[in-house]
Amino acid sequence: MSTRLTALPCLLASGFPRGSRSSCRARAHTADSRVQQLQETPVRELQLLPHSAGRLPSPLPAGGRTPEEFSSSGHQEEEEEEDVIDEREVEELFRAQAPAGLGADQQHRVFIVHPNVKWGRQKQHLTTAELMMAEAVGLVNTLENWSVVDKIILSTKTPQKKNIFGKGNFQTLTDIIRQTAGITAVFVNVQRLSALSEKEFAETWGVKVFDRYSMVLQIFRRNARTKAAKLQISLAEIPLLRSRLRNEMANLDQQGGGSRYIGGSGETLMEVQQRLLKEREMKIRSALEKLRRKRHMLRSQRLNKEFPIVSVLGYTNCGKTTLIKALTGDSALQPRNQLFATLDVTVHAGQLPCHMTVLYVDTIGFLSQLPHQLIESFSATLEDIKHSDLLLHVRDISHPETVNQKVNVLSVLKNLQIPDRLISSMIEVHNKIDLVDNYQCTEPDVLHVSALAERGLDELKKVVEEEIITSTGKHILDLTVDLGTPQLSWLHREATVQDVQVDADEGSAVVNVIISTAAYGRYKKQFPGR
C-alpha cells in the first residue's frame, strides 16, 4: 500500500514535454480562480439511470460548460431516456398485481422469528443469531409506521423442512404468537420461504407472513423513484406472484373449482393466470431492455471523452452517500441513517487534487441472504459497476458484523462477474472510524476515513487519483499552444481541457489537459514540434 500513497507526478511517461510544470497542485493564479469558480458553482445531484451522466464537459468558459450546466444536460438526457417508455405504462406495471402485503399503504405490527441453525451447511460462522436478529429489526424499522411487537430466536436442526422447526419448537412458537396481542404480521428471518411454508404459517398463525425477500421488496417498493427502479422491483415480484398463484389454485382445487375451463377458450383458470403473469413479465423485461439499449447508446456516444467513473459500493447503510457528499461537497445530497436509503443510482461530480473531474456513482447497498432472483432483477442497476474505471468498497468499520458484511459484498461482486481488473484495483475504505475507540487499522492495503467528520479524505483522493490515472491511461499535461493555429480547438475536441492561461502578448496559451497516451500521440503527429 505504501506505493499507492506516494505523491502522483503529473508527467508519467517518457516522451512527454520536459518543459511542463511538474506539480499538479502548484498552479498559476488562473487555476486558483478556476477552483474558486468551481467551489462557487454547486454540482447538483443527478437523479440518473446508470451511466446517463456521461462525460463532464470542461468547466472553463473557453469551449466548455460549468458543472451546473452539466447537471442540466444530465437531466436532459434523463428526459430522453424517459421518452423511451411511457410513464403511465411503467406505473401500470408497478401498481398492477402487486403481491399481497406489498404496498405503500401497508402497516404492520411485526413479530420477528429468527431460526438459529446450530450446525450444518446453513450455519452462519461469521455472525451470531443476535446480530442477525438486530438486522431483521432494522429492516422492519426502516418502514414507516411499521413496528416490532416482539421477537424470538429459536434453535432448529431442520431449516429445510416445511415448518423449519421441529414439532415441539414450532408448537411453542405458535403458542407465543397466538398469545401476543396486536400482531398483524410475522417476519421469519430466512432468505426465502417456500410457497407451502408461507401458506402453512399464515393459516396456523392467522396473520401475514414475510421472509427477507418480501421484506426487502417492501422497502424497495417504498423507496423507488425512477422508472428503472420501479421496473426492476416489478420484475423481482414475479416469483412471489407465481408462488401465491400456485397457492390460490391449490385452494380452488380443494374446492373443486381449480380445473374448470374459462368460457370457451379451452384454458383452465390456472393456465389463464399463468399466461397473464408471463405476459406481464415479458412487458417488464422488454421495457428494461429498452432502457438498457438507450444507456448503452449514450455511453457509446461519449466514449472518447468520458470522464472517469468511480462506483462507490458496500453493505447497506455503510455510509456511501455521506462519503460521496464529503468528496464532492454536493450540498444537495442528504444522507439518511437507514437501510437501503439509496435505491436509485445517482451520479455526482467531484475534483481530485490534480483538478481532474471524476464522477462518483452512488450504488444500491448490498444485503446478506438475498435470493439470486432479487440480485438478477437489479442487474441493470448493478451493471453500472462493470462500466466503472474504479471501485470504492466502503465498510462500516464500527459495525460488529463488518467482516461478515465484507464477505457478502465480495460474494455479490463475484456473482455479478465484475472484471478482474476492477476487483484487483478496488480500494477498500474503512468508514466511521470516529465511532471506534482507539481505532487501529489491522488490515493491509486499506484506507481509513470518517466521512461524517471529513477525516482522511485528502489521502483517499490521492489514492483515487493514482488509480484513475493508471486505469484510464490518461495523463495531466500543460501544453503550450499557438492561438493562431487550431491546436486549442483540437484539444477541446480530443481531450479534456481543464485550464487555459492566455499570454496575449505572445499570442499563445498554456493549456492544462487530461489526455490519453493515444490522443497525445495524435497531437504530436498533427502538431510536430509542439
mmCIF file of N, CA, C and O in Angstrom, residues 40 218 388 409 435 494:
data_model
loop_
_atom_site.group_PDB
_atom_site.id
_atom_site.type_symbol
_atom_site.label_atom_id
_atom_site.label_comp_id
_atom_site.label_asym_id
_atom_site.label_seq_id
_atom_site.Cartn_x
_atom_site.Cartn_y
_atom_site.Cartn_z
ATOM 1 N N GLU A 40 -17.821 27.875 -6.132
ATOM 2 C CA GLU A 40 -18.999 28.730 -6.062
ATOM 3 C C GLU A 40 -20.142 28.200 -6.921
ATOM 4 O O GLU A 40 -21.247 28.721 -6.889
ATOM 5 N N GLN A 218 -40.573 -4.913 0.017
ATOM 6 C CA GLN A 218 -41.458 -3.904 0.605
ATOM 7 C C GLN A 218 -40.716 -2.578 0.755
ATOM 8 O O GLN A 218 -41.250 -1.505 0.446
ATOM 9 N N SER A 388 -17.326 0.901 -14.639
ATOM 10 C CA SER A 388 -16.553 1.874 -13.872
ATOM 11 C C SER A 388 -15.072 1.805 -14.243
ATOM 12 O O SER A 388 -14.590 0.822 -14.801
ATOM 13 N N VAL A 409 -20.446 -8.660 0.420
ATOM 14 C CA VAL A 409 -20.236 -7.740 -0.703
ATOM 15 C C VAL A 409 -19.374 -8.401 -1.775
ATOM 16 O O VAL A 409 -19.689 -8.362 -2.968
ATOM 17 N N LEU A 435 -16.383 6.395 15.278
ATOM 18 C CA LEU A 435 -17.244 5.649 16.198
ATOM 19 C C LEU A 435 -16.503 4.510 16.893
ATOM 20 O O LEU A 435 -17.101 3.780 17.685
ATOM 21 N N GLU A 494 -10.496 16.570 -28.677
ATOM 22 C CA GLU A 494 -9.895 15.250 -28.491
ATOM 23 C C GLU A 494 -9.471 14.951 -27.056
ATOM 24 O O GLU A 494 -9.162 13.815 -26.728
#
